[in-house]
Coordinates of C-alpha atoms in Angstrom, one line a residue:
X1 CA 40.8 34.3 0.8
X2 CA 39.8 35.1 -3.2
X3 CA 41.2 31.4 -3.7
X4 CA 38.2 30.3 -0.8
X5 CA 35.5 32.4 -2.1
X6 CA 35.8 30.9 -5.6
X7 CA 35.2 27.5 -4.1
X8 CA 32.6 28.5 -2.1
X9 CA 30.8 30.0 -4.8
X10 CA 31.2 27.0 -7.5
X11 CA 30.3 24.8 -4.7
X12 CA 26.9 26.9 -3.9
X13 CA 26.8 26.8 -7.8
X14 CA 26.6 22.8 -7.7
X15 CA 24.2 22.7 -4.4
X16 CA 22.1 24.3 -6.7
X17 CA 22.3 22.5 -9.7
X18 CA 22.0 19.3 -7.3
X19 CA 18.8 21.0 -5.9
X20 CA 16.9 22.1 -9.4
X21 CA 17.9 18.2 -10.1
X22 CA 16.3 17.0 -7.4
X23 CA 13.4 18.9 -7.7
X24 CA 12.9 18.1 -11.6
X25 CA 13.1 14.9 -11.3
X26 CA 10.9 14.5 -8.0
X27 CA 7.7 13.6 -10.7
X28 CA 9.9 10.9 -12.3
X29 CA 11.0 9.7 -9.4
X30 CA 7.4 9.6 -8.0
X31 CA 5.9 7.7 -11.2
X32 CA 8.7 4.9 -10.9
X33 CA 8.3 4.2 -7.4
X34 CA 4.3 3.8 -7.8
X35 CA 5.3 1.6 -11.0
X36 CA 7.9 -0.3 -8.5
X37 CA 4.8 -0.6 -6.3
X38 CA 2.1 -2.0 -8.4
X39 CA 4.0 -4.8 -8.8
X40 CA 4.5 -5.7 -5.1
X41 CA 1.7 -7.2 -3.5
X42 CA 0.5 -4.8 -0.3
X43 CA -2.0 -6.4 2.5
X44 CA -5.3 -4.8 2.5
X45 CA -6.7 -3.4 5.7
X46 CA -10.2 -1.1 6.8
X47 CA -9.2 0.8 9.8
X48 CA -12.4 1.8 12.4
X49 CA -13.4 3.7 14.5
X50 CA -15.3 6.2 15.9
X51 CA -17.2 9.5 14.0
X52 CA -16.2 12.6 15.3
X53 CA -19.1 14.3 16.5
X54 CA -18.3 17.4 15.2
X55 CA -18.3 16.4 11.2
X56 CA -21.6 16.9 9.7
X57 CA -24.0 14.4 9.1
X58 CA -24.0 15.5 5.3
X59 CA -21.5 13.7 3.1
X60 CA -18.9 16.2 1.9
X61 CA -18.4 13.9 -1.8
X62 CA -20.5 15.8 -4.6
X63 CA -21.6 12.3 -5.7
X64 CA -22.6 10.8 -2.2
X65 CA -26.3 9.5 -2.1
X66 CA -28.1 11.4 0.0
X67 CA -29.4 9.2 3.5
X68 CA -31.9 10.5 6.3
X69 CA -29.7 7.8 8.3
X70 CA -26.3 9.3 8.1
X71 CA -27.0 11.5 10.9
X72 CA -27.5 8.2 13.3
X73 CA -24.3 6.8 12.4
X74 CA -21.1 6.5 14.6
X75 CA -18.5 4.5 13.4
X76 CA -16.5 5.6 10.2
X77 CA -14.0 3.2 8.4
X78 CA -11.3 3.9 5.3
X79 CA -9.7 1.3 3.7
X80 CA -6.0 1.9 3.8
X81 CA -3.4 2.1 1.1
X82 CA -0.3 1.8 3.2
X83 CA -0.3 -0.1 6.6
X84 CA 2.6 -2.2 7.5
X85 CA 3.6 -3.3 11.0
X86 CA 7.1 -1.2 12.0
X87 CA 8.3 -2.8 15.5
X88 CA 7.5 -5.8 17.9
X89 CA 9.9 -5.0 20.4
X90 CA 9.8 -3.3 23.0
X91 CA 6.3 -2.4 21.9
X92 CA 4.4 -3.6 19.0
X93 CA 3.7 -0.5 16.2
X94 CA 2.4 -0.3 13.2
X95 CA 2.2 2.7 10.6
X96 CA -0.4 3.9 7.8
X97 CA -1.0 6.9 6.2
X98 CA -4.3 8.7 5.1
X99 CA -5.2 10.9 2.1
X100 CA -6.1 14.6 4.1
X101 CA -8.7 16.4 4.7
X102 CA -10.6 13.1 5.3
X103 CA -13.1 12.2 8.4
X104 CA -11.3 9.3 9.4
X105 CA -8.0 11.7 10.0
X106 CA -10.0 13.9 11.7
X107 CA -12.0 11.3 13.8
X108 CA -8.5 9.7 14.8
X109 CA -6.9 13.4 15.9
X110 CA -10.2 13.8 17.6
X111 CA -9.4 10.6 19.4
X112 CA -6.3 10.9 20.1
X113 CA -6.6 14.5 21.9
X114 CA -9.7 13.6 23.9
X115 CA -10.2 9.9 24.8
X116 CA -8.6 7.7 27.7
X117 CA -9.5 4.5 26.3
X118 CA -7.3 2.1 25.8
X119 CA -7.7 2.0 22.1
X120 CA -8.7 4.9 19.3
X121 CA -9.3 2.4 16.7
X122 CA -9.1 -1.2 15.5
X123 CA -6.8 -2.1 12.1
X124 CA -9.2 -5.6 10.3
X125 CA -6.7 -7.4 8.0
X126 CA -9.3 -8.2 5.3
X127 CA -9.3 -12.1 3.9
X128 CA -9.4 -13.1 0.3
X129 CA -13.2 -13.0 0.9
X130 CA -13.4 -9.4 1.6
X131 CA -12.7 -8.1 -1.6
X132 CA -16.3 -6.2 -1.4
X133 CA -15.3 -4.9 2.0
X134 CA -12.2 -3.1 0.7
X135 CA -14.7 -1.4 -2.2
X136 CA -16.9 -0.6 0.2
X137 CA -14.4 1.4 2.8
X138 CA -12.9 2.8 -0.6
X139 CA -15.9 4.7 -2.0
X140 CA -18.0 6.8 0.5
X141 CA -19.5 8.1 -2.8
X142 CA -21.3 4.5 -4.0
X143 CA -21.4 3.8 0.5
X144 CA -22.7 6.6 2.2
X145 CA -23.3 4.1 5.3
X146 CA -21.2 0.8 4.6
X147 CA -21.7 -0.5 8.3
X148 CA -25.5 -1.0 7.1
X149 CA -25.8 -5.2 6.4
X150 CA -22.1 -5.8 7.1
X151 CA -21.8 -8.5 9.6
X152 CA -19.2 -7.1 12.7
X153 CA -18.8 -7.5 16.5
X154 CA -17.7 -4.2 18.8
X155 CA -14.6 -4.5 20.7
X156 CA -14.5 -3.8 24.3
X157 CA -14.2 0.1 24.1
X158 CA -16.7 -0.3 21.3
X159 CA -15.5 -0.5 18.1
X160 CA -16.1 -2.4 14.6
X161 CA -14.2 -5.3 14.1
X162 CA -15.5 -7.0 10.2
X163 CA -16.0 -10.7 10.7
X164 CA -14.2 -12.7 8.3
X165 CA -11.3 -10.6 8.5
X166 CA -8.0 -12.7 8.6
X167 CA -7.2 -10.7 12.2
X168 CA -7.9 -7.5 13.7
X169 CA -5.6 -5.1 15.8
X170 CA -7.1 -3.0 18.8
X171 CA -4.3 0.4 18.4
X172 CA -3.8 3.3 20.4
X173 CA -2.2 6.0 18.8
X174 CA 1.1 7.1 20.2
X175 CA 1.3 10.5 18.9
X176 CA -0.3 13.3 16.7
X177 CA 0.0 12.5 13.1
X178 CA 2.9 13.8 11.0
X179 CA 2.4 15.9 8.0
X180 CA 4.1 14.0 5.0
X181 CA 4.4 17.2 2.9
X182 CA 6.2 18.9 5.4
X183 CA 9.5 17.3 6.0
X184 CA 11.3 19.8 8.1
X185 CA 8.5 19.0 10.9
X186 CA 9.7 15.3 11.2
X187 CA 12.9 16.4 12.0
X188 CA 14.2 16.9 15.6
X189 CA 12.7 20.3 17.0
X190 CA 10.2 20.3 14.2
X191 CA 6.7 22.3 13.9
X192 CA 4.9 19.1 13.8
X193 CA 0.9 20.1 13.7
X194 CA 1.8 23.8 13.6
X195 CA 3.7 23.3 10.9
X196 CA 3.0 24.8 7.3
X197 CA 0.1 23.8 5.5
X198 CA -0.4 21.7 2.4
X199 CA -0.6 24.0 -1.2
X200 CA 1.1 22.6 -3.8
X201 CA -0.4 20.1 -6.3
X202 CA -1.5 16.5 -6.2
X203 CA -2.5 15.0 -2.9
X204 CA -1.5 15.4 0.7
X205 CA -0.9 12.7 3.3
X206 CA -0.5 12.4 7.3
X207 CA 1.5 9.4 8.6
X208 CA 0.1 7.6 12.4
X209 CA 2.0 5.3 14.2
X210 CA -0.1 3.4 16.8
X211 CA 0.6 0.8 19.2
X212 CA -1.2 -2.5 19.0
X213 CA -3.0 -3.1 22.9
X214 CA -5.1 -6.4 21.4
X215 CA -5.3 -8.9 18.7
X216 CA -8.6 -9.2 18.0
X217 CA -10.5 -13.2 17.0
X218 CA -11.8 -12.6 14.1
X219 CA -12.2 -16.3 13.0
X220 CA -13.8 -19.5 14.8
X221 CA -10.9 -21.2 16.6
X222 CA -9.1 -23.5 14.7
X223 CA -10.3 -21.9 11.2
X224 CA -8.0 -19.6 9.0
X225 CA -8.4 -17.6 5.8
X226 CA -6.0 -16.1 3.2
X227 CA -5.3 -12.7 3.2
X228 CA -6.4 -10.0 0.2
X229 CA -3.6 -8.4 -1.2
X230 CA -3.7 -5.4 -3.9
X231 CA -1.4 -5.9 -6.9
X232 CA -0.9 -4.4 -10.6
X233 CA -4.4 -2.5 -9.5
X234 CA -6.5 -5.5 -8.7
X235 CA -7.2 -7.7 -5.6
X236 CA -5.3 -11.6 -5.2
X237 CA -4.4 -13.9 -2.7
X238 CA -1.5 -16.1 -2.0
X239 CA -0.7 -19.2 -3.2
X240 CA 2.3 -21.7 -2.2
X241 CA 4.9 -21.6 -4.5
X242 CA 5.8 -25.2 -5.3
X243 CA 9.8 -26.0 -4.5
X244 CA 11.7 -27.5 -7.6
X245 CA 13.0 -29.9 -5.5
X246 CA 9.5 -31.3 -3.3
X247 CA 8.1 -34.5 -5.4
X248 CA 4.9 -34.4 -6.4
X249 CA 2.7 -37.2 -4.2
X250 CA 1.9 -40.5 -6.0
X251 CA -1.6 -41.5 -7.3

């Protein structure tokens, strides 16, 4: 029994150690995986949808202009900085995270909780020639109202799909949002919403996971556009990369 207890206690001894480790070096770890990320090109996309009616008309950023319109608008739109599709089969999903609090996580929990339709919000897949759209989504400070003078049809439940986009995704969500900073409430059996709130430092997130009902047209037929991409903190396209073996056409 002494023998036992010794190993149990150097082995809580290492837990330990491995813990403070992992906790000391959860910064490092953070600022090489966003340095890892700048240099991999990620799809831009505006997610839509519609205002909850309970967020006041007045904008909450301490810079926001102030508009006698706000009050008269009902869509809201972010653009996103993760969205990635996650299944096709057996159903289609896709997955994005926003930055909380924020009105579109609230508009979209609002959704979720209270609407039948068949879709909470619509996912545009910007083109090369939406770089302005993605600014525009991205600072409700410079644009209060960024639906004013932006060209978009309504989708059958009503919401804002941006022309030009390279495609847009109708989505229902298929559950409540997950906290990020709470990991024990993704586990099996977890607190989920009721779990603990965000206080530590830096930002919090919430992950969705929604399931595409509808590909959108976006484009005239036959026409198709690149897609905008953010890398190394700027906006770029694609381009074909050239095989060393294709010959070059003569003349």
């Amino acid at each position: 029994m002494l023998t036992f207890s010794r190993f149990a206690s150097r082995q809580c001894s290492s837990v330990r150690k491995c813990a403070r480790h992992i906790t000391t070096d959860a910064s490092a770890v953070r600022d090489q995986l966003r340095a890892l990320l700048r240099d991999t090109a990620q799809p831009v996309a505006v997610v839509t949808a519609l205002m909850d009616p309970s967020i006041p008309a007045s904008h909450p950023h301490p810079h926001a202009h102030p508009n006698p319109s706000a009050s008269k608008s009902k869509f809201h739109g972010a653009t996103l900085s993760s969205f990635s599709s996650i299944s096709m089969d057996p159903h289609p999903l896709v997955a994005f995270s926003l930055r909380i609090p924020s009105r579109m996580a609230t508009s979209l929990t609002s959704a979720h909780s209270s609407t039948s339709l068949p879709s909470h919000m619509v996912i545009n897949i910007l083109s090369e020639r939406q770089e302005a759209t993605a600014v525009r989504f991205s600072r409700p400070d410079m644009h209060p109202e960024p639906f004013v003078g932006l060209p978009h049809t309504l989708t059958q439940e009503g919401l804002p799909v941006l022309d030009g986009s390279v495609g847009a995704l109708s989505c229902r969500l298929v559950a409540a949002s997950w906290p990020l900073h709470d990991l024990e409430s993704l586990t099996e059996g977890g607190a989920g919403k009721d779990g603990k709130e965000w206080e530590g430092e830096g930002v919090a997130s919430e992950l969705f996971i929604a399931q595409v009902v509808r590909v959108e047209r976006t484009l005239p037929e036959g026409e198709a556009a690149r897609p905008l991409l953010y890398h190394r903190r700027g906006y770029v396209t694609t381009q074909p990369i050239e095989s060393p073996n294709s010959t070059k056409p003569s003349g």
